[in-house]
Coordinates of C-alpha atoms and ligand atoms in Angstrom, one line a residue:
X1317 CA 43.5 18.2 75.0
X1318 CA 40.2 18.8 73.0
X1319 CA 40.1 19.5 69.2
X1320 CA 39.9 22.9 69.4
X1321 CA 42.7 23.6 71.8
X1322 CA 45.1 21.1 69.5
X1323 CA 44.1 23.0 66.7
X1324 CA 44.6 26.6 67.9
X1325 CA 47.8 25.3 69.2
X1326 CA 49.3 23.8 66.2
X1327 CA 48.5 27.0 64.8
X1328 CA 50.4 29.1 66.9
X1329 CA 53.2 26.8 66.2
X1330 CA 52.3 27.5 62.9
X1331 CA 52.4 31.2 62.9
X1332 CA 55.6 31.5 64.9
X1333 CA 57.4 29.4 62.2
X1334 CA 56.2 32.2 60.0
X1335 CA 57.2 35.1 61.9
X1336 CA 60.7 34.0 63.5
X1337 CA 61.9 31.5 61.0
X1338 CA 63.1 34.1 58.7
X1339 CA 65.5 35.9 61.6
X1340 CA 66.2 33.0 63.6
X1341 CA 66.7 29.9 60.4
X1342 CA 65.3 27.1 63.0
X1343 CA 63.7 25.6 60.1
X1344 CA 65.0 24.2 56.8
X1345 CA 61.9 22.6 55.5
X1346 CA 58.6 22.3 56.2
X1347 CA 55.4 20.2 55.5
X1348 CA 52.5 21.9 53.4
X1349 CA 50.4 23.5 56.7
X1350 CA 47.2 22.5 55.7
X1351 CA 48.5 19.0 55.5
X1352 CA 49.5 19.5 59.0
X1353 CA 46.7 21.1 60.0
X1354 CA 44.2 18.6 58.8
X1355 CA 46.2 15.9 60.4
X1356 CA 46.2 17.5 64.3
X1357 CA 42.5 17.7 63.4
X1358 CA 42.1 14.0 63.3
X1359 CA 45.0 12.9 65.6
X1360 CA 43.1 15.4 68.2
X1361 CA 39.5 13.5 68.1
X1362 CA 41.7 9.9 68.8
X1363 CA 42.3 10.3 72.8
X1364 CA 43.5 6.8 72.7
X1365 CA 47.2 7.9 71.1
X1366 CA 50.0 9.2 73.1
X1367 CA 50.7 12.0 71.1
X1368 CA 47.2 12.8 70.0
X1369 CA 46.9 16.9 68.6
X1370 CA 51.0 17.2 69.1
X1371 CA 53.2 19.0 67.2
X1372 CA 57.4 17.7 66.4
X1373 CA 59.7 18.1 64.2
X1374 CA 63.0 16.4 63.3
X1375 CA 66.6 17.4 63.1
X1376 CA 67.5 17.2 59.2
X1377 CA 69.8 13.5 59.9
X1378 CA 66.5 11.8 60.8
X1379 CA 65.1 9.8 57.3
X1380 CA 62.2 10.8 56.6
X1381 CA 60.1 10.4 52.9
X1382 CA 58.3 13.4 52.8
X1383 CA 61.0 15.9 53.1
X1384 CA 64.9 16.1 52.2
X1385 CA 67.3 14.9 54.7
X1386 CA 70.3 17.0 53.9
X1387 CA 72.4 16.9 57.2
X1388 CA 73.2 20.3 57.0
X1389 CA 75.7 18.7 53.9
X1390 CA 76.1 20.3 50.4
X1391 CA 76.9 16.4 50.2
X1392 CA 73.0 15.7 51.0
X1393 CA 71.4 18.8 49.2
X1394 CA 68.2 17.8 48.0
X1395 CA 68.6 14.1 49.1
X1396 CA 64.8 12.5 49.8
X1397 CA 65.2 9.0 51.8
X1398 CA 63.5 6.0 50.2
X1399 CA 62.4 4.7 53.7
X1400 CA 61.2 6.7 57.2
X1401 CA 63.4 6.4 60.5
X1402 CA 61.6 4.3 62.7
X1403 CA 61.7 7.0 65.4
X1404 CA 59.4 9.3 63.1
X1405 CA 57.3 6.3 62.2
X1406 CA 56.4 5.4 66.0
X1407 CA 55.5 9.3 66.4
X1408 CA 53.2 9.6 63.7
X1409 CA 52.0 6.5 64.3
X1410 CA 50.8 7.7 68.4
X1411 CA 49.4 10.5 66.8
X1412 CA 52.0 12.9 66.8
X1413 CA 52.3 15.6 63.7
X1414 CA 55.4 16.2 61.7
X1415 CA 55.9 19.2 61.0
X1416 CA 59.4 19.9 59.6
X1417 CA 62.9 19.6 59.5
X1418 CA 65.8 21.7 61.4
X1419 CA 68.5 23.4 61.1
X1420 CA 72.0 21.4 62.5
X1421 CA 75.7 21.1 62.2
X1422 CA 76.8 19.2 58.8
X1423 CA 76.7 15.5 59.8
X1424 CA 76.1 16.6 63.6
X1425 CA 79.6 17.5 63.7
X1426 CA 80.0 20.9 66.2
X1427 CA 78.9 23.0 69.4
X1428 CA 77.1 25.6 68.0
X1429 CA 74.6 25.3 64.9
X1430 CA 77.1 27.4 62.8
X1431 CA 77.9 25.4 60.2
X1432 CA 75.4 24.2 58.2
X1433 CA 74.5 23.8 54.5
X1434 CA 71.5 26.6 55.2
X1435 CA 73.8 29.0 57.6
X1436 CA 74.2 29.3 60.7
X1437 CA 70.8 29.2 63.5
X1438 CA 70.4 31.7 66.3
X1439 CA 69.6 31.3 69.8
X1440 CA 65.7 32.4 69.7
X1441 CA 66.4 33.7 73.8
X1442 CA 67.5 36.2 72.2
X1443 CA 67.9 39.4 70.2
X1444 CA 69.2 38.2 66.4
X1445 CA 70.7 41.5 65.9
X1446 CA 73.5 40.3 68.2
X1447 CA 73.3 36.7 67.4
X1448 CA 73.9 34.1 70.3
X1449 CA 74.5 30.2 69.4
X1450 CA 71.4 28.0 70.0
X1451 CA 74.2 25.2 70.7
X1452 CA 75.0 22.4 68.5
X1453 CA 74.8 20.4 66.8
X1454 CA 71.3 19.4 67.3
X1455 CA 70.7 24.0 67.7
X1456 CA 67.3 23.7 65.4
X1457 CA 65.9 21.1 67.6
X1458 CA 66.3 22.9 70.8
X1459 CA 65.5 26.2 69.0
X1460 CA 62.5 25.5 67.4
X1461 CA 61.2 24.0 70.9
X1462 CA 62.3 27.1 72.8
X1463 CA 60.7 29.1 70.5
X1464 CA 57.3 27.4 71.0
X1465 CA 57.4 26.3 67.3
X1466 CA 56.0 22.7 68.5
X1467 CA 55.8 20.4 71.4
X1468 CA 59.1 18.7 71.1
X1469 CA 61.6 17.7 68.9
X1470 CA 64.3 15.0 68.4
X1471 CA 67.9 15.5 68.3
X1472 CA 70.7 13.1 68.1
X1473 CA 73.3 13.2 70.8
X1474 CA 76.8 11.7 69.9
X1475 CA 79.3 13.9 72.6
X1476 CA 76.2 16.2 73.8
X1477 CA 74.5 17.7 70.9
X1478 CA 70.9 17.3 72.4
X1479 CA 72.3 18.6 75.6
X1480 CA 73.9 21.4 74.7
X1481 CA 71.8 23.1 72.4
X1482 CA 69.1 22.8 75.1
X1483 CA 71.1 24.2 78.1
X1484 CA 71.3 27.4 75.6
X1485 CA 68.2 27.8 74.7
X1486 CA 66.7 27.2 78.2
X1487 CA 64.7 23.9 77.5
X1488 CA 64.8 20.4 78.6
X1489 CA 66.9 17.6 76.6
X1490 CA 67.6 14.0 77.2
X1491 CA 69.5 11.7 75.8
X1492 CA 68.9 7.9 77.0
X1493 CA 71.0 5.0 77.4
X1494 CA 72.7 4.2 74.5
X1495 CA 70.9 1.1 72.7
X1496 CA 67.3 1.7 74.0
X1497 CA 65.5 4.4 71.0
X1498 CA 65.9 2.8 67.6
X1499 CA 68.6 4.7 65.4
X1500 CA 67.2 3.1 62.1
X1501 CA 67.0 6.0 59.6
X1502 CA 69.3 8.7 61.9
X1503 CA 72.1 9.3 59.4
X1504 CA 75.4 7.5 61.1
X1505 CA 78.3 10.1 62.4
X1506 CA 79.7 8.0 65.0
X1507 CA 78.0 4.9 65.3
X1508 CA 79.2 3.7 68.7
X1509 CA 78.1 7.0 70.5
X1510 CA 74.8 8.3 68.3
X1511 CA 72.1 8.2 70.3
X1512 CA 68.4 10.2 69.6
X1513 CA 67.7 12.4 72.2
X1514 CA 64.0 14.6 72.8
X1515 CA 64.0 18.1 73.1
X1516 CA 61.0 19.5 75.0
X1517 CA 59.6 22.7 77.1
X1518 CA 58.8 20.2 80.5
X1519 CA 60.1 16.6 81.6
X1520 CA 56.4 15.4 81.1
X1521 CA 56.6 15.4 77.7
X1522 CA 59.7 14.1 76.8
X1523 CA 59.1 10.9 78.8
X1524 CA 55.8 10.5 77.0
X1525 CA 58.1 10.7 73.9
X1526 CA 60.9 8.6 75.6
X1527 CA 58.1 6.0 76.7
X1528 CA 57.0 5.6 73.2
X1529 CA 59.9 5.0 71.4
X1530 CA 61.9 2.7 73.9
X1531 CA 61.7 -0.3 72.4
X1532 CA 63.3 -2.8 70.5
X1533 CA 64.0 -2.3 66.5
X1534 CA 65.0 -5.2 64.6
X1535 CA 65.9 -3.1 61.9
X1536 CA 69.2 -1.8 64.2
X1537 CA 71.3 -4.1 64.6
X1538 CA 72.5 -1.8 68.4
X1539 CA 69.3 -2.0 69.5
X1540 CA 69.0 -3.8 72.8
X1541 CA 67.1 -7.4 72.9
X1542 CA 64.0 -7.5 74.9
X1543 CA 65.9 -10.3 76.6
X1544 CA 68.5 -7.4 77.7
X1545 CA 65.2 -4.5 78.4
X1546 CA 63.9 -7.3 80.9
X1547 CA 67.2 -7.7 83.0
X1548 CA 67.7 -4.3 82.8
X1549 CA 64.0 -4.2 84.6
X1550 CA 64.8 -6.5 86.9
X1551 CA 68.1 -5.1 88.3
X1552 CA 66.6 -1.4 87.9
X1553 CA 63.5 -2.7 90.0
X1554 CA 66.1 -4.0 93.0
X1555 CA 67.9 -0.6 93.8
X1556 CA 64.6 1.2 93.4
X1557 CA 64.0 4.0 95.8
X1558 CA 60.2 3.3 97.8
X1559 CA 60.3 6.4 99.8
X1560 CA 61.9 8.6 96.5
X1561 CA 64.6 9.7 98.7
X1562 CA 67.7 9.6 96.5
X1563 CA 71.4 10.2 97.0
X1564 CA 72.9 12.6 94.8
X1565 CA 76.5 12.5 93.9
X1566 CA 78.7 15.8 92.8
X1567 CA 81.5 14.7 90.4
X1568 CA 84.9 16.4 91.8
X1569 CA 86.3 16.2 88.5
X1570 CA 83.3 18.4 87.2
X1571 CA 85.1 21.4 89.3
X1572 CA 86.1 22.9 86.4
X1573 CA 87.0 26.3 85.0
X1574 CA 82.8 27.6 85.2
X1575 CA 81.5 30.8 84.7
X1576 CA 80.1 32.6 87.6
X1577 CA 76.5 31.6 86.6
X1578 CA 77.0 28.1 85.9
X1579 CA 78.2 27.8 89.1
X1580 CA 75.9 29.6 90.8
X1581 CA 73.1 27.6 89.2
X1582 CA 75.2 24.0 90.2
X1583 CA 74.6 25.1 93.5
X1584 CA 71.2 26.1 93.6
X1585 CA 70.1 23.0 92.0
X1586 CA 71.9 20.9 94.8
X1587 CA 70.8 23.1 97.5
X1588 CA 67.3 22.6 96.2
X1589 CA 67.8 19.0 96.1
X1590 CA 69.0 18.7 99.6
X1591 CA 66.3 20.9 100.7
X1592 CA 63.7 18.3 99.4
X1593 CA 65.5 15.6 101.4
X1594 CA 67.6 14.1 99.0
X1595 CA 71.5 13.0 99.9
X1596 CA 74.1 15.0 98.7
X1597 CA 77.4 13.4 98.3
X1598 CA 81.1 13.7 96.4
X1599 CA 82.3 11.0 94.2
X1600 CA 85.4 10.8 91.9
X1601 CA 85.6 9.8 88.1
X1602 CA 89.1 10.4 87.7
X1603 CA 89.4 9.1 83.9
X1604 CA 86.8 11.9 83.2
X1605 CA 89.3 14.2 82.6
X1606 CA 90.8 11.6 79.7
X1607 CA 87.2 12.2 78.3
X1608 CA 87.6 14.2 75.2
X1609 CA 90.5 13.8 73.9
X1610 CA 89.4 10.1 74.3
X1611 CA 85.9 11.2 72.2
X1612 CA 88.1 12.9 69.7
X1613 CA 89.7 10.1 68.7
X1614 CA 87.3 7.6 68.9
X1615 CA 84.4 9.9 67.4
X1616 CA 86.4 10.9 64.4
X1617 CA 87.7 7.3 63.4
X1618 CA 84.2 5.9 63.3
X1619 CA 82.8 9.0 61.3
X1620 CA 86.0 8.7 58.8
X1621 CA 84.3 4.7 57.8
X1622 CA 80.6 6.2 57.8
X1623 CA 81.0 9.1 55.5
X1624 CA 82.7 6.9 52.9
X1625 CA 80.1 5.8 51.6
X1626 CA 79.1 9.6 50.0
X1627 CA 81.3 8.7 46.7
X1628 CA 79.1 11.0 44.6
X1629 CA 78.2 7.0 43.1
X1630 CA 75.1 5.7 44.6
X1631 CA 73.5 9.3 46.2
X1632 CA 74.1 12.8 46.8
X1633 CA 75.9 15.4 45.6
X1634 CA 78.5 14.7 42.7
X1635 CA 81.1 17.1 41.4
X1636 CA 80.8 17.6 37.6
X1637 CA 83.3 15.4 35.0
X1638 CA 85.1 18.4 34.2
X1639 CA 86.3 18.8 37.1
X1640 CA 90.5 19.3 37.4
X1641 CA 91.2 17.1 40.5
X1642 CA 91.1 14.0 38.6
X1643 CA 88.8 11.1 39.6
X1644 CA 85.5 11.3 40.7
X1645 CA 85.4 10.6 44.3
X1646 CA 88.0 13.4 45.4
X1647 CA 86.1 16.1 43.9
X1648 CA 82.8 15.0 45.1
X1649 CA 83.8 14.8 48.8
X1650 CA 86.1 18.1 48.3
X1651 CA 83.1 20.0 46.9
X1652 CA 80.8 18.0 49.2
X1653 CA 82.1 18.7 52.3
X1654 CA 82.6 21.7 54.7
X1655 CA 85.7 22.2 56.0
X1656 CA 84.8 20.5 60.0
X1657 CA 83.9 17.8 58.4
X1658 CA 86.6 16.9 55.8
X1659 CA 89.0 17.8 59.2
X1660 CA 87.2 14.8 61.2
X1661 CA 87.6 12.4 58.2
X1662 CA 91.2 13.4 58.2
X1663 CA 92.0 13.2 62.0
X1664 CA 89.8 9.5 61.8
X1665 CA 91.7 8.4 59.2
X1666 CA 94.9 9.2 60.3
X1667 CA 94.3 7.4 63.7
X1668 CA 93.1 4.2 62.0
X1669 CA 96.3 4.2 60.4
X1670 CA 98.2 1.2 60.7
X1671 CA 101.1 3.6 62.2
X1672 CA 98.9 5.2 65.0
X1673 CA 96.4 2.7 65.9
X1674 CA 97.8 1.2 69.0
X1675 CA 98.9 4.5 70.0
X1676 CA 96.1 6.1 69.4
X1677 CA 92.7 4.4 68.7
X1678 CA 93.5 1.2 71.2
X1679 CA 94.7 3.6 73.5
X1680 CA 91.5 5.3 73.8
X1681 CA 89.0 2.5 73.6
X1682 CA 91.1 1.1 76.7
X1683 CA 90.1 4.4 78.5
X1684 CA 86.7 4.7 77.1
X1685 CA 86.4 1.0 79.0
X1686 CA 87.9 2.9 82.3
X1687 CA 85.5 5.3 82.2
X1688 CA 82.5 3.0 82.0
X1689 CA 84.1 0.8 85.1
X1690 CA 84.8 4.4 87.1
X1691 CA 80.8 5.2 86.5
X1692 CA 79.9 1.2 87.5
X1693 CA 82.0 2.0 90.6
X1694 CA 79.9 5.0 92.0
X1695 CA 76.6 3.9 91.1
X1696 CA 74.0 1.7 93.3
X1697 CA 72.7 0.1 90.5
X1698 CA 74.5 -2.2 88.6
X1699 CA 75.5 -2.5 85.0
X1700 CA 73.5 -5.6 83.1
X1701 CA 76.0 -4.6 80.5
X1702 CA 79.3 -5.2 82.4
X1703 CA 78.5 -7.8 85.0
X1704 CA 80.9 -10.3 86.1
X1705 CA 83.6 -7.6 84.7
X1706 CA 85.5 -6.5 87.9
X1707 CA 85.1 -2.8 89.2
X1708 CA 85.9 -3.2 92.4
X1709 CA 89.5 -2.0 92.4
X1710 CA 88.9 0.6 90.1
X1711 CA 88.8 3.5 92.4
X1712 CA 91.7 4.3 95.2
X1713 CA 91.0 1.5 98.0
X1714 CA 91.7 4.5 100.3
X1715 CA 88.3 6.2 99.1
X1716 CA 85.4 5.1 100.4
X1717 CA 82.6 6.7 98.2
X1718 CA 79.1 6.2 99.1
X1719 CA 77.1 4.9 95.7
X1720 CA 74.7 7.5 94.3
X1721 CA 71.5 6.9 92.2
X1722 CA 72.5 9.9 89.7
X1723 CA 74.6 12.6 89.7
X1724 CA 74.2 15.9 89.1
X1725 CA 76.8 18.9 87.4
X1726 CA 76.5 21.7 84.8
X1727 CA 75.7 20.7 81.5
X1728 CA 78.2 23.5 80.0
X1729 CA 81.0 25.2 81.2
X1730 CA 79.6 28.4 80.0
X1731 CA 75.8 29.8 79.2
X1732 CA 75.4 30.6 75.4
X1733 CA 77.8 32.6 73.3
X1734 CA 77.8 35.4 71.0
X1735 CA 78.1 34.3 67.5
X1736 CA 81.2 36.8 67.0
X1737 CA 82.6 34.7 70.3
X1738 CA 82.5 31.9 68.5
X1739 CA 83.7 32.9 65.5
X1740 CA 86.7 34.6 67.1
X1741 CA 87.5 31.6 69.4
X1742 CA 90.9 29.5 68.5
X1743 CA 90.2 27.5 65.4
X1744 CA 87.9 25.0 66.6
X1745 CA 89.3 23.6 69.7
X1746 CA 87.4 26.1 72.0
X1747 CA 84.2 24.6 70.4
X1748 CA 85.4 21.0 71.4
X1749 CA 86.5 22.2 74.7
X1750 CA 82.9 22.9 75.2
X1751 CA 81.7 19.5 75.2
X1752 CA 83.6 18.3 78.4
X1753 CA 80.4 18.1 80.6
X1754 CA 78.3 16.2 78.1
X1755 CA 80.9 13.8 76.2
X1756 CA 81.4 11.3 79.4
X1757 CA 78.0 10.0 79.4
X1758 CA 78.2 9.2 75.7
X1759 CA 81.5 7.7 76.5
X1760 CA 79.9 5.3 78.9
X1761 CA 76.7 4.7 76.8
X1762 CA 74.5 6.2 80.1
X1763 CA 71.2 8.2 80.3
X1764 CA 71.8 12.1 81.0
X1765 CA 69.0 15.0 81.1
X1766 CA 69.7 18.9 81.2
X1767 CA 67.1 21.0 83.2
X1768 CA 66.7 24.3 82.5
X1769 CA 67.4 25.9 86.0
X1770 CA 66.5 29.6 86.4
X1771 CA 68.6 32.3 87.3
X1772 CA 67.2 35.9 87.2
X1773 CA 66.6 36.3 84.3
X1774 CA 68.5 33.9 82.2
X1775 CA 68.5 29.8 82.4
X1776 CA 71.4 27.4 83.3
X1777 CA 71.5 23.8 81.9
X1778 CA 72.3 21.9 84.5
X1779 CA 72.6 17.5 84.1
X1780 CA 71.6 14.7 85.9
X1781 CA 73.4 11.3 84.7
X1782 CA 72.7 8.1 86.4
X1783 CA 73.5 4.3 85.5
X1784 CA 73.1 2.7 82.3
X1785 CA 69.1 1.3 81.9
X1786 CA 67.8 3.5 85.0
X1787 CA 66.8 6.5 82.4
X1788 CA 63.6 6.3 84.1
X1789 CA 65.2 7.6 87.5
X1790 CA 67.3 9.9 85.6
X1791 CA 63.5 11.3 85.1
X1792 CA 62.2 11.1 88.1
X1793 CA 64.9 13.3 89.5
X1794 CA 64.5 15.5 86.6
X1795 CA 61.2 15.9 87.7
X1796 CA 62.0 17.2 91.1
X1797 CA 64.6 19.3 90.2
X1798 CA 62.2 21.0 87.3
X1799 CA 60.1 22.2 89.9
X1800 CA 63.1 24.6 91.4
X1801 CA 61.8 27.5 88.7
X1802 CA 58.4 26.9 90.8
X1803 CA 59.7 28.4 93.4
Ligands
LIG1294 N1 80.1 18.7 69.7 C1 80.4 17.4 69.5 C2 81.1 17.1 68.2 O1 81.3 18.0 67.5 C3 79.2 16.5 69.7 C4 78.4 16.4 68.5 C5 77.2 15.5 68.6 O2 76.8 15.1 69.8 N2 76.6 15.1 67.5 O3 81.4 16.0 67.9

């Protein structure tokens, strides 16, 4: 891209920050635009950098020093990081210009962008005047990328909150293997499952951006060794696919209560596959369906140890000493926290309790185990992770499945609702039902992409999943199916 395109770009980006943010509250801070400006200027001119003359910006749980990293949290207001994720440092170290922070659910926690700190961000597909959710929790990332406000953007995906957002707002999102992109400086909800995920308009770029940032942090302690990224190599590299003919598994269990376009869609994109001379085959998962309630355990109990540490003490918001509810710390995280969030410290709390824990928290990390072996079983590659573990009589000896390279199903059950829709849904269980497609991969640690497949006039996310390490044929296939809105 030459200097002059970069720059007239980056100032388009620029301009429709201006006009839509106000509507559409993708946004929640922003660098000085000169700054950013002068900065795709020089990145442009250096054609040796990855991400020279682009544009990203962050979801507001990625540390960064230059702006506040609020979480969407009254409990974060204001809060500026002493130290820069390392995601953001790699970018801007290729070349790539920050440009802001967005809008998210408070600590990541939710479906649908709704509750934040700065209200609630809309769906830029369409009108605001009857609001639709952009998806959450990660709705600013996918948002701000739909609504051409940069290249790309990263998300954090802990049950499908890069996924989600961008099957509603018709653009790509992927979240890799668990272990591979740093999390060093993404603000913890659920340590076990966070993963960052890139948020982009075309698979192209978010492998350049996935490329980039897989490698090995010594600053996270969950980051895989490079001793682990080379056997991953190695047993990637024998199940490789010479002639790119792949064979595509449907998950029965994903056979779910759709709407009519999310089916539709599921279909086209496996028709399309078989049509380019891919196998098309069924498989079973059956501990999928033990999915979320097994994330809603598990996801809650590890967010109720990480948001201990906002005591009003050492950061963040504190609640004033007159306060009437006695000590300092119940006020602060009273005051500090929305409602969702005090809930999940609740619910993780009372399932690390010493009452419940068998029942309920050993219970789940059993299944979250079965899960992982049920996904080993149906894939050709194996599982550097899980070797020597035994998955052979994990699925009925009656079935005889034929491995698949990936798999593909809808990313949502539904396309993206009206604010009012979610707002009069049941509490917030509807919201959680909503996460059944995406939550399984984060259960099993695995790579998963949603491509925006076209239908009419509206988009359907639909997600390809494959074995843990072979994210980069999770792309390749992404590739191929992208090109179905060429047609
Ligand atoms: N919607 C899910 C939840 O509320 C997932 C969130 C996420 O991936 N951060 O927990």
């Amino acid at each position: 891209m030459s200097g002059v395109t970069a720059i007239k770009r980056a100032e388009s980006y620029l301009a429709n920050i201006a006009a839509k943010n106000p509507e559409f509250n993708i946004f929640v801070s922003q660098r000085n635009q000169n700054n950013v400006i002068d900065e795709v200027k020089t990145s442009a001119l250096d054609t040796d950098k990855k991400l020279a003359g682009q544009v990203f910006a962050l979801k507001d749980n990625f540390c960064t020093t230059e702006l506040p990293t609020s979480c969407g949290s009254k409990a974060l207001e204001n809060y500026v990081s002493p130290f820069e994720a390392t995601t953001s440092k790699l970018l801007r170290e290729a070349g790539g210009t920050f440009v802001g922070k967005v809008n998210m659910d408070e600590f990541a926690m939710g479906s649908n962008n709704m509750i934040s700190l700065y209200g609630p961000c809309k769906n830029p597909l369409f009108s605001p005047d009857t609001p639709r959710s952009a998806g959450g929790s990660s709705g600013g990332s996918a948002a701000a990328v739909a609504a051409n406000m940069c290249d790309f953007a990263l998300g954090s995906d802990t049950g499908g909150s890069v996924r989600l957002p961008a099957a509603y707002c018709g653009v790509v999102g992927f979240k890799p293997s668990y272990g591979l992109i740093s999390r060093y400086g993404l603000v913890a909800y659920a340590q076990s499952f966070d993963t960052v995920g890139i948020l982009s308009r075309d698979v192209a770029t978010c492998e350049t951006v996935f490329d980039l940032l897989n490698q090995h942090d010594s600053n996270d302690s969950t980051s895989l060794s490079d001793q682990l990224r080379d056997q991953i190599c190695l047993s990637v590299a024998e199940k490789r696919r010479d002639d790119h003919k792949f064979t595509i598994g449907i998950v029965e269990e994903n056979n779910l209560d759709l709407s009519d376009e999310v089916r539709q869609a599921w279909i086209k994109a496996v028709e399309f596959l078989h049509a380019q001379g891919h196998k098309v085959v069924t498989v079973s998962i059956p501990s999928v369906k033990h999915s979320l309630p097994t994330y809603f355990i598990l996801s809650p109990s590890e967010a109720a140890s990480n948001l201990a540490r906002y005591d009003g003490v050492r950061f963040g918001y504190r609640a004033g000493t007159d306060s009437d509810q006695g000590v300092l710390y119940a006020p602060t995280r009273n005051e500090g926290f929305g409602d969702e969030v005090r809930r999940r410290i609740i619910l993780g709390n009372f399932n690390l309790g010493s009452d419940f824990f068998g029942n309920h928290y050993r219970q789940a990390q059993k299944v979250r185990r079965r899960v992982q072996h049920e996904y080993n079983a149906i894939f050709r590659t194996p599982n550097v992770l899980t070797q020597g573990e035994d998955v052979n009589n994990i699925l009925d000896e009656n079935v005889e499945f034929e491995r698949v390279d990936v798999v593909v199903g809808p990313t949502s059950r539904t396309t993206a609702p009206t604010h009012d829709e979610v707002n009069n849904a049941e509490a917030s269980v509807e919201s959680y039902v909503n996460d059944v497609m995406t939550v399984p991969a984060n259960l099993a640690g695995l790579p998963a992409i949603t491509i925006p497949v076209g239908l009419g006039a509206s988009t359907v996310g639909i997600q390809l999943t494959g074995q843990f390490g072979d994210d980069k044929k999770v792309l390749e296939v992404a590739r191929i199916l992208e090109r179905i809105n060429q047609q």
